[in-house]
Short mmCIF file of C-alpha atoms and ligand atoms in Angstrom, two decimals:
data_model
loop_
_atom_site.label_atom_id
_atom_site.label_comp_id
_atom_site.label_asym_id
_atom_site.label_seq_id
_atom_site.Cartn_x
_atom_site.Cartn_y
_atom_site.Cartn_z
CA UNK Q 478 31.54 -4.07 -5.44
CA UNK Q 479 29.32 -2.13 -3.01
CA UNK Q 480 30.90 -0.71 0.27
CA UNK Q 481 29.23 -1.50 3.85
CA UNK Q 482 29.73 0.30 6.86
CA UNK Q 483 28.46 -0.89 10.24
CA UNK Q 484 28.85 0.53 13.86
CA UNK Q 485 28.98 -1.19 17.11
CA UNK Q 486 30.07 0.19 20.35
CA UNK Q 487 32.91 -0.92 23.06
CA UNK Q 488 30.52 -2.40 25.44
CA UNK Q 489 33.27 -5.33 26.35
CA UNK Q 490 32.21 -8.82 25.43
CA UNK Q 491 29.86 -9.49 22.75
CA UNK Q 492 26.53 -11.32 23.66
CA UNK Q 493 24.24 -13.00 21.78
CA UNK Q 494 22.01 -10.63 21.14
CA UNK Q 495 24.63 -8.11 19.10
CA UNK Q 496 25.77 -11.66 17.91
CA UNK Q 497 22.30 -12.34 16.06
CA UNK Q 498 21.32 -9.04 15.80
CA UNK Q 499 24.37 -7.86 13.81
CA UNK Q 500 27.39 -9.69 13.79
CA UNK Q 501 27.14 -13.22 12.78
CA UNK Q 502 25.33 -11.30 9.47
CA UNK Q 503 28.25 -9.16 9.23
CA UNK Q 504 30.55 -12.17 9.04
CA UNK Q 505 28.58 -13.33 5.61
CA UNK Q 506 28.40 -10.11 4.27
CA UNK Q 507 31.72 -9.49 4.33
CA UNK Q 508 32.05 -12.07 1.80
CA UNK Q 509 29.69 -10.03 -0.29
CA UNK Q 510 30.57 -6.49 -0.08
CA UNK Q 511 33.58 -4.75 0.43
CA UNK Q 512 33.14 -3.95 4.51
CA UNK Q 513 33.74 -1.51 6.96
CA UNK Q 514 33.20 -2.52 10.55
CA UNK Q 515 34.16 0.30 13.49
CA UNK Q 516 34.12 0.01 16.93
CA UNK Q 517 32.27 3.33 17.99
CA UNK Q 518 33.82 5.07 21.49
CA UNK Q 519 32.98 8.48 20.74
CA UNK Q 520 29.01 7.08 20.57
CA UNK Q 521 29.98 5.26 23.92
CA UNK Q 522 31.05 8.16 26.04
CA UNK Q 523 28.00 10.05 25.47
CA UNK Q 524 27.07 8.04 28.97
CA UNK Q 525 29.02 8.23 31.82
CA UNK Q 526 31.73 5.69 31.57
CA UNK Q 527 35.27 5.08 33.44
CA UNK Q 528 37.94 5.40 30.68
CA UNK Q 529 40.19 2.21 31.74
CA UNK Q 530 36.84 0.49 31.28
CA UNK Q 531 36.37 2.17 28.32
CA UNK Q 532 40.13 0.36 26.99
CA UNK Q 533 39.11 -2.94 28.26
CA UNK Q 534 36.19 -3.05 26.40
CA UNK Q 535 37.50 -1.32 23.50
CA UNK Q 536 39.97 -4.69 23.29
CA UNK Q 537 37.45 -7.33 24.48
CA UNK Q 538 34.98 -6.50 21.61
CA UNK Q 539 37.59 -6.28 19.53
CA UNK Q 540 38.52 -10.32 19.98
CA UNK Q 541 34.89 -11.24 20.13
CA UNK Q 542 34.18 -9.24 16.97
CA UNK Q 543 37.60 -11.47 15.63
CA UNK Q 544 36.50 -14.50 17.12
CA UNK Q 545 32.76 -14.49 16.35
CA UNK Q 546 34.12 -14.84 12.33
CA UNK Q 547 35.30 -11.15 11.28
CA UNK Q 548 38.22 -12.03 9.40
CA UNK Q 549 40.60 -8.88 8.65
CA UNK Q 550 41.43 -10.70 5.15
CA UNK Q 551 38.17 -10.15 4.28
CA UNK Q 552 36.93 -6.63 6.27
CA UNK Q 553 38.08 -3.64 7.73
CA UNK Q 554 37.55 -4.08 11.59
CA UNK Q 555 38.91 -0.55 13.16
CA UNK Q 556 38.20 1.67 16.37
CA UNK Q 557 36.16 4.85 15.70
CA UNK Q 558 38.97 6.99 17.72
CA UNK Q 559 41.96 6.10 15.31
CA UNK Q 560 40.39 8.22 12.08
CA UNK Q 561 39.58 11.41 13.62
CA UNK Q 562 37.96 12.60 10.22
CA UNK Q 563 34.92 10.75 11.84
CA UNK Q 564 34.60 14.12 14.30
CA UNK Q 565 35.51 16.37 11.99
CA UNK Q 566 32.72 15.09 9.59
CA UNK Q 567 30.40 15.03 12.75
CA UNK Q 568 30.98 18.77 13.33
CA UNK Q 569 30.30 19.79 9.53
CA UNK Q 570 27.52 17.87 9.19
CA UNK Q 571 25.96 19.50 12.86
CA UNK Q 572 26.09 22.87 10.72
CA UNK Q 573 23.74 21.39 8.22
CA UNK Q 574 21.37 19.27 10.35
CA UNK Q 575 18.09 20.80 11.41
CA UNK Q 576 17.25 20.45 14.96
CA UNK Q 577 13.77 19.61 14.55
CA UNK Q 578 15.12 16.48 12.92
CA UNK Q 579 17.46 15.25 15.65
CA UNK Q 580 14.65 16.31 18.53
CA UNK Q 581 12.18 14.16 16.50
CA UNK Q 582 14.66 10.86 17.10
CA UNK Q 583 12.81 8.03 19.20
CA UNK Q 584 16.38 7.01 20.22
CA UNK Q 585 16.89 10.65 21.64
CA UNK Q 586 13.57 10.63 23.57
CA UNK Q 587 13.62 7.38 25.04
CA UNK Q 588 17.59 8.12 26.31
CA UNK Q 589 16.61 12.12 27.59
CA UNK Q 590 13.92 10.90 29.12
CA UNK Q 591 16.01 8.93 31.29
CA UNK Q 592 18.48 11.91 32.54
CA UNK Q 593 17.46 15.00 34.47
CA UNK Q 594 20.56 16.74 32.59
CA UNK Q 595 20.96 15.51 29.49
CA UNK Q 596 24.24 15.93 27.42
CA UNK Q 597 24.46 17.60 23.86
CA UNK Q 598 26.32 14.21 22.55
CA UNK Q 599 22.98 12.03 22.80
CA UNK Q 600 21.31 14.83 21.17
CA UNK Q 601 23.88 14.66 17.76
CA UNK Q 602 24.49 11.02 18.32
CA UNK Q 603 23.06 10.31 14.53
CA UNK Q 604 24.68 13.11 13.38
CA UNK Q 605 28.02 10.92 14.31
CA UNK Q 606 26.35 8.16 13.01
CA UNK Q 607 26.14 10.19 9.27
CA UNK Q 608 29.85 10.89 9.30
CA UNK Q 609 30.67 7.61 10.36
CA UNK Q 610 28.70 5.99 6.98
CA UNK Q 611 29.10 9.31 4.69
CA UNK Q 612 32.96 9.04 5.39
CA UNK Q 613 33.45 6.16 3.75
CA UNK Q 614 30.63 6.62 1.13
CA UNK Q 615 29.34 3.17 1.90
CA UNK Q 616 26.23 2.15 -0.28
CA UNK Q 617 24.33 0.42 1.96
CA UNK Q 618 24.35 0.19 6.09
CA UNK Q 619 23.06 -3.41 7.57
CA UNK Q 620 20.99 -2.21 10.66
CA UNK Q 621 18.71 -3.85 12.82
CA UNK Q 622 14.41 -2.07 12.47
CA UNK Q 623 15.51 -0.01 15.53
CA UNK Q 624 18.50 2.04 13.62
CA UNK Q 625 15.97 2.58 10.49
CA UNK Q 626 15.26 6.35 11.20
CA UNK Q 627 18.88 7.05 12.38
CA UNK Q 628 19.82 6.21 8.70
CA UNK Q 629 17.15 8.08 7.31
CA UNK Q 630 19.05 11.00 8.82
CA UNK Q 631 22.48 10.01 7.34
CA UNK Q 632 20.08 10.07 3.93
CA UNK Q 633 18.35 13.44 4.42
CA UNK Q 634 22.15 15.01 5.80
CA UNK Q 635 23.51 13.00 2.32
CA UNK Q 636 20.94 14.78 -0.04
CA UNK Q 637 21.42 18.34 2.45
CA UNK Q 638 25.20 18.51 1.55
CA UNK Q 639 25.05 17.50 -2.03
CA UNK Q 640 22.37 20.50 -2.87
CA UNK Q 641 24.44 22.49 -1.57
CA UNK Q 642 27.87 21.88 -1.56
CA UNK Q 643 28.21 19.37 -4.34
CA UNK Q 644 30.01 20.56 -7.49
CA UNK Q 645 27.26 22.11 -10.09
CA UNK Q 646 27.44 18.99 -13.17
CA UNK Q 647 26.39 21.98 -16.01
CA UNK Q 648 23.06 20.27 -16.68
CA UNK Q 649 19.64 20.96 -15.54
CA UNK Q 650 17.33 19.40 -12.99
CA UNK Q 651 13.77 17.71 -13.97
CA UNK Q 652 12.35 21.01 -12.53
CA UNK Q 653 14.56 23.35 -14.33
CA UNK Q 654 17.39 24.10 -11.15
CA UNK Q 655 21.06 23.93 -11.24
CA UNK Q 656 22.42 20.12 -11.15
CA UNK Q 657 25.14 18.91 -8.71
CA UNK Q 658 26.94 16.19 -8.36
CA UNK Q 659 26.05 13.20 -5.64
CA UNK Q 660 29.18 13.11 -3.96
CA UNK Q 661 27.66 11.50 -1.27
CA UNK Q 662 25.33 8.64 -2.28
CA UNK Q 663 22.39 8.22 0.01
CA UNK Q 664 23.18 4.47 2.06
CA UNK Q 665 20.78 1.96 2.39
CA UNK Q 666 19.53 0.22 5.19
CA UNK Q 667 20.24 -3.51 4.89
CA UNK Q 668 18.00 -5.23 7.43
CA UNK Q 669 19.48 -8.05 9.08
CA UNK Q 670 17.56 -11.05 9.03
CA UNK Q 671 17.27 -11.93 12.75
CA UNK Q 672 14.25 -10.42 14.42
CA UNK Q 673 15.44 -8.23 17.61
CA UNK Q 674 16.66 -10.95 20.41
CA UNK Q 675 14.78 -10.42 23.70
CA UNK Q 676 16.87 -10.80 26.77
CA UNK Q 677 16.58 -14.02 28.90
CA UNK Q 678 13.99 -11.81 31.76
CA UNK Q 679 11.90 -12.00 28.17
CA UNK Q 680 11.18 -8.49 29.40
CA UNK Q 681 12.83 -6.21 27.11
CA UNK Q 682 15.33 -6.44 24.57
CA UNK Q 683 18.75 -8.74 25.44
CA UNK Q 684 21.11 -5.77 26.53
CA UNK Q 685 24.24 -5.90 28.98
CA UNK Q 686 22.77 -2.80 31.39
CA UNK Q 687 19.58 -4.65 31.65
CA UNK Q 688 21.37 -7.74 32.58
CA UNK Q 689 19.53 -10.42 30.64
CA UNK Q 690 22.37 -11.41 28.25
CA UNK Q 691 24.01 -14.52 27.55
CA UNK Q 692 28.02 -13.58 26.90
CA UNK Q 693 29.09 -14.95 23.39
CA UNK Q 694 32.51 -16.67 25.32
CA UNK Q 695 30.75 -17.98 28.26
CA UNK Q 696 31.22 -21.94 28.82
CA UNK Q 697 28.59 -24.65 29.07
CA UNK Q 698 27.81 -24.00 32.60
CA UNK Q 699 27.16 -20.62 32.46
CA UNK Q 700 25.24 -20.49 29.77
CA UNK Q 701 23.19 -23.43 31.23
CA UNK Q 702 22.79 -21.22 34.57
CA UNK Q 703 21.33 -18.75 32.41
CA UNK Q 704 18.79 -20.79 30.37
CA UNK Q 705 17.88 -22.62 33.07
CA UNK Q 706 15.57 -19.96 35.16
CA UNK Q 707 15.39 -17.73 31.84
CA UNK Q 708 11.54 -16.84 31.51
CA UNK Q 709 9.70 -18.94 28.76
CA UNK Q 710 5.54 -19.10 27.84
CA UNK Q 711 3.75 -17.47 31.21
CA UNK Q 712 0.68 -19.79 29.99
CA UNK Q 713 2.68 -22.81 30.97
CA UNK Q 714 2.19 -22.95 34.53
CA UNK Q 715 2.19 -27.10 34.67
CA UNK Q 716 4.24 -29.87 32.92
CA UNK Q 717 0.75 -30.79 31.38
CA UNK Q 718 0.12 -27.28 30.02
CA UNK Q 719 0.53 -26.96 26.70
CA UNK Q 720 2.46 -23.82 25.24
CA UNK Q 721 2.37 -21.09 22.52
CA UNK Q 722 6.37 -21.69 21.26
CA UNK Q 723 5.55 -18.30 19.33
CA UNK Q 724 5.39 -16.21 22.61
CA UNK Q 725 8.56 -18.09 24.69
CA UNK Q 726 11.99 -16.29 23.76
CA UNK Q 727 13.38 -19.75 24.30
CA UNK Q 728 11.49 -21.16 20.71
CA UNK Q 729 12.89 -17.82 19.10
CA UNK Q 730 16.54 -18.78 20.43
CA UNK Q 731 16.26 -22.31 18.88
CA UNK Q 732 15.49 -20.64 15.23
CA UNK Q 733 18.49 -18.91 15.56
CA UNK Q 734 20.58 -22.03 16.94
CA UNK Q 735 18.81 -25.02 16.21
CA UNK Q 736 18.19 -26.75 13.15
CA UNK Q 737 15.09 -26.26 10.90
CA UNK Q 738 13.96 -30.14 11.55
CA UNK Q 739 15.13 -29.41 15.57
CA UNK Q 740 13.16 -25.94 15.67
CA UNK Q 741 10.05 -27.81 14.43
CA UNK Q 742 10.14 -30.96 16.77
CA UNK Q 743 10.21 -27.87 19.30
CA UNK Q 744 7.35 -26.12 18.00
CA UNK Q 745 5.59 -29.49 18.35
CA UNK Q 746 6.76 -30.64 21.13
CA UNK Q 747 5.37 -27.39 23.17
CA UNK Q 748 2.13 -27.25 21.51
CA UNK Q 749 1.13 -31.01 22.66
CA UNK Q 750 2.93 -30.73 26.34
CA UNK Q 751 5.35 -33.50 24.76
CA UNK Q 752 8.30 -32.26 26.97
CA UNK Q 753 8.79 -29.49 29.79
CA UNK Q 754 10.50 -26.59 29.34
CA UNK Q 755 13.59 -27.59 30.70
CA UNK Q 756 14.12 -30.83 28.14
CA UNK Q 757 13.34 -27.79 26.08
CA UNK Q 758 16.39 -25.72 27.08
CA UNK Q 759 18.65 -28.87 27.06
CA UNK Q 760 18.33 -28.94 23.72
CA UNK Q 761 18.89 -25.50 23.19
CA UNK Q 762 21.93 -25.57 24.96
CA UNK Q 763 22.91 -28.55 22.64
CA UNK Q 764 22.56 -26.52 20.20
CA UNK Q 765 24.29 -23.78 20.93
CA UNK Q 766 27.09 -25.27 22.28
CA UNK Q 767 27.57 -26.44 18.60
CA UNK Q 768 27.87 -22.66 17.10
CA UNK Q 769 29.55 -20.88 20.05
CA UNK Q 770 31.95 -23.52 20.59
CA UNK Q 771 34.24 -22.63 17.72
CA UNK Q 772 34.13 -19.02 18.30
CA UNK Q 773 35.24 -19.70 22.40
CA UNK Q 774 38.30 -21.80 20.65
CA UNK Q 775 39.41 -18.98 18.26
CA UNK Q 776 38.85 -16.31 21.27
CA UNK Q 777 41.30 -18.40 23.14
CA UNK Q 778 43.72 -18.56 20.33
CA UNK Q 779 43.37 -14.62 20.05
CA UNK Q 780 43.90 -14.18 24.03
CA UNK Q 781 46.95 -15.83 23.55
CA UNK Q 782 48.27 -14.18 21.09
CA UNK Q 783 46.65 -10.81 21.02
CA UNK Q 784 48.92 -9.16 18.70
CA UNK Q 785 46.52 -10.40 16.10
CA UNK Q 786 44.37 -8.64 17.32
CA UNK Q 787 46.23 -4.88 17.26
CA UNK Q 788 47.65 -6.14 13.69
CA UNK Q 789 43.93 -6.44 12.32
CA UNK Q 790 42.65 -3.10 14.34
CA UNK Q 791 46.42 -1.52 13.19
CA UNK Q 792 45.57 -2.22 9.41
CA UNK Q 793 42.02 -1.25 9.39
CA UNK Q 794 42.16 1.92 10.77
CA UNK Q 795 44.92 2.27 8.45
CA UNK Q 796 42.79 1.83 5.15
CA UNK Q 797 40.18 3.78 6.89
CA UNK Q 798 42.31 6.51 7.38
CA UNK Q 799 43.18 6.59 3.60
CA UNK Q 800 39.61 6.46 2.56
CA UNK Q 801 38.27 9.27 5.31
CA UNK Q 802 41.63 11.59 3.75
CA UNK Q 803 39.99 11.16 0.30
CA UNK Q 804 36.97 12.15 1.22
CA UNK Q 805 37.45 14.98 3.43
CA UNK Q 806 39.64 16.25 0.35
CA UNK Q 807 36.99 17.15 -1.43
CA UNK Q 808 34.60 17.99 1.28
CA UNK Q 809 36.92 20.73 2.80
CA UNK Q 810 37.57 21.92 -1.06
CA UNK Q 811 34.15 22.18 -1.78
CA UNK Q 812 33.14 24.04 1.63
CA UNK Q 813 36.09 26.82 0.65
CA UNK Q 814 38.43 25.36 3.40
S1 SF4 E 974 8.54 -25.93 25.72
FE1 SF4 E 974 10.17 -24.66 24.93
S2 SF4 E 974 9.19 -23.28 23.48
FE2 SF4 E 974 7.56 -24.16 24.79
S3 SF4 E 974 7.31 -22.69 26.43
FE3 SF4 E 974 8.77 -24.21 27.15
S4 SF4 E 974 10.76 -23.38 26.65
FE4 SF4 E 974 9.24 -22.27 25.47
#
């Protein structure tokens, strides 16, 4: 069976967006591949951040990622901070990375370009992200289009240690070098299947510091606050106007919620001026009262007893520690440590 590892950081509640973006696909992969989900502080602190914050959001995506359908039966669901091989694989790797290659990173631009001092950690941030995969040796990495080149990395820092630490096999190369094994196989990106979820401004995308998220646990009433003034086709000024449902982040939230025969009545419905926008929402908010309701019943269940969730995050980290021992075994062997 082929190993999955996926990252997401402590950034409290889950919203929608990480759900469809990443988690609701974990939840069906785990049923497919044996997985490796981490909650990621170290990636978290390389903003500024309050540390009691830090713990509270630590544990509240911890029961969201429970609640929204990670089952620990299934999956390994541990915090980054608990298997401190993922450092010590960060720091090794750092020695091997070129810095052309980490300078290159959109991620890195868009976030320096932000901060008049900016810190060494957002620089090496993939590098983190390499050990975090490599450690485990997972085959393949579900990411959304925007973590793409960050995984490239973990592939190019894969290939970089193998040539030259991995253990010479006795046999030749194709172009007549010196053969060594692939200790660490080069992980695949495993694109999730949900396009990138705008946020409700329809401005950028749907991400708690921008403030245009819907929270995966909120009730009826506040997700209806939100839909209601959320930003939809500019083109349809009037009632009478009809709209492009390909442009409106409201359409795009029904294919993820809604129906196929629902999302189509949409689609029509917009295109002839059949409804307004709002009867539009309504619906939306039908339908996603239908999915998130379940999840806001187990999240209650795991509030009350929240043991659960320290036994799940107690036994992952657990196995993870076991599997990042193995595997810094041999890399500290083979780098003469
Ligand atoms: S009718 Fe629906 S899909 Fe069309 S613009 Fe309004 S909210 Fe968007």
């Amino acid at each position: 069976m082929s190993r999955i590892f996926s990252g997401i950081q402590p950034s409290g509640e889950l919203h929608i967006g990480n759900y469809l973006g990443a988690v609701k696909n974990w939840a069906r992969l785990q049923h497919e591949h044996e997985s490796i989900f981490c909650i990621v502080g170290y990636h978290a602190i390389t903003q500024p951040y309050e540390p009691q914050q830090l713990r509270e959001r630590r544990q509240a995506m911890a029961l969201s990622l429970l609640a929204a359908g990670l089952d620990p039966n299934k999956c390994s669901v541990f915090v980054q901070s608990q298997v401190p091989e993922h450092t010590e694989l960060a720091w090794i790797f750092n020695t091997i990375t070129p810095l052309g290659e980490l300078e290159r990173q959109t991620q890195f631009k868009e976030k320096s370009q932000r901060q008049e001092s900016v810190p060494a950690g957002i620089l090496n941030y993939p590098v983190l992200q390499a050990a975090d995969i490599l450690l485990y040796r997972a085959d393949m990495v579900p990411v959304g289009e925007d973590q793409v080149q960050h995984l490239e990395l973990s592939r190019v820092i894969s290939r970089r240690w193998n040539s030259t630490f991995g253990r010479l096999t006795g046999r030749r190369t194709p172009d007549g070098g010196e053969e060594r094994e692939e200790f660490f196989p080069e992980p695949k990106p495993l694109l999730t299947p949900t396009r990138r979820i705008m946020g409700l401004d329809g401005q950028a995308k749907m991400s708690k510091s921008m403030g245009n998220t819907v929270p995966l646990l909120d009730t009826p009433e506040g997700i209806w606050a939100k839909l209601r003034p959320a930003v939809t086709d500019p083109k349809r000024i009037k009632r009478t106007d009809p709209g492009t449902p390909e442009v409106c982040n409201i359409y795009h939230l029904h294919r993820a919620f809604s129906p196929p025969a629902t999302v189509e009545h949409v689609a029509n419905q917009c295109r002839t001026a059949g409804w307004g926008c709002i009867d539009c929402k309504k619906v939306l908010a039908e339908s996603m009262e239908t999915e998130l309701l379940p999840i806001r019943t187990r999240a209650k269940e795991l509030e009350a007893k929240p043991k659960l969730v320290g036994d799940a995050l107690a036994a992952g980290a657990e196995k993870c520690r076991r599997l990042a021992r193995e595997t810094m075994d041999v890399v500290r062997d083979r780098m003469g440590f």
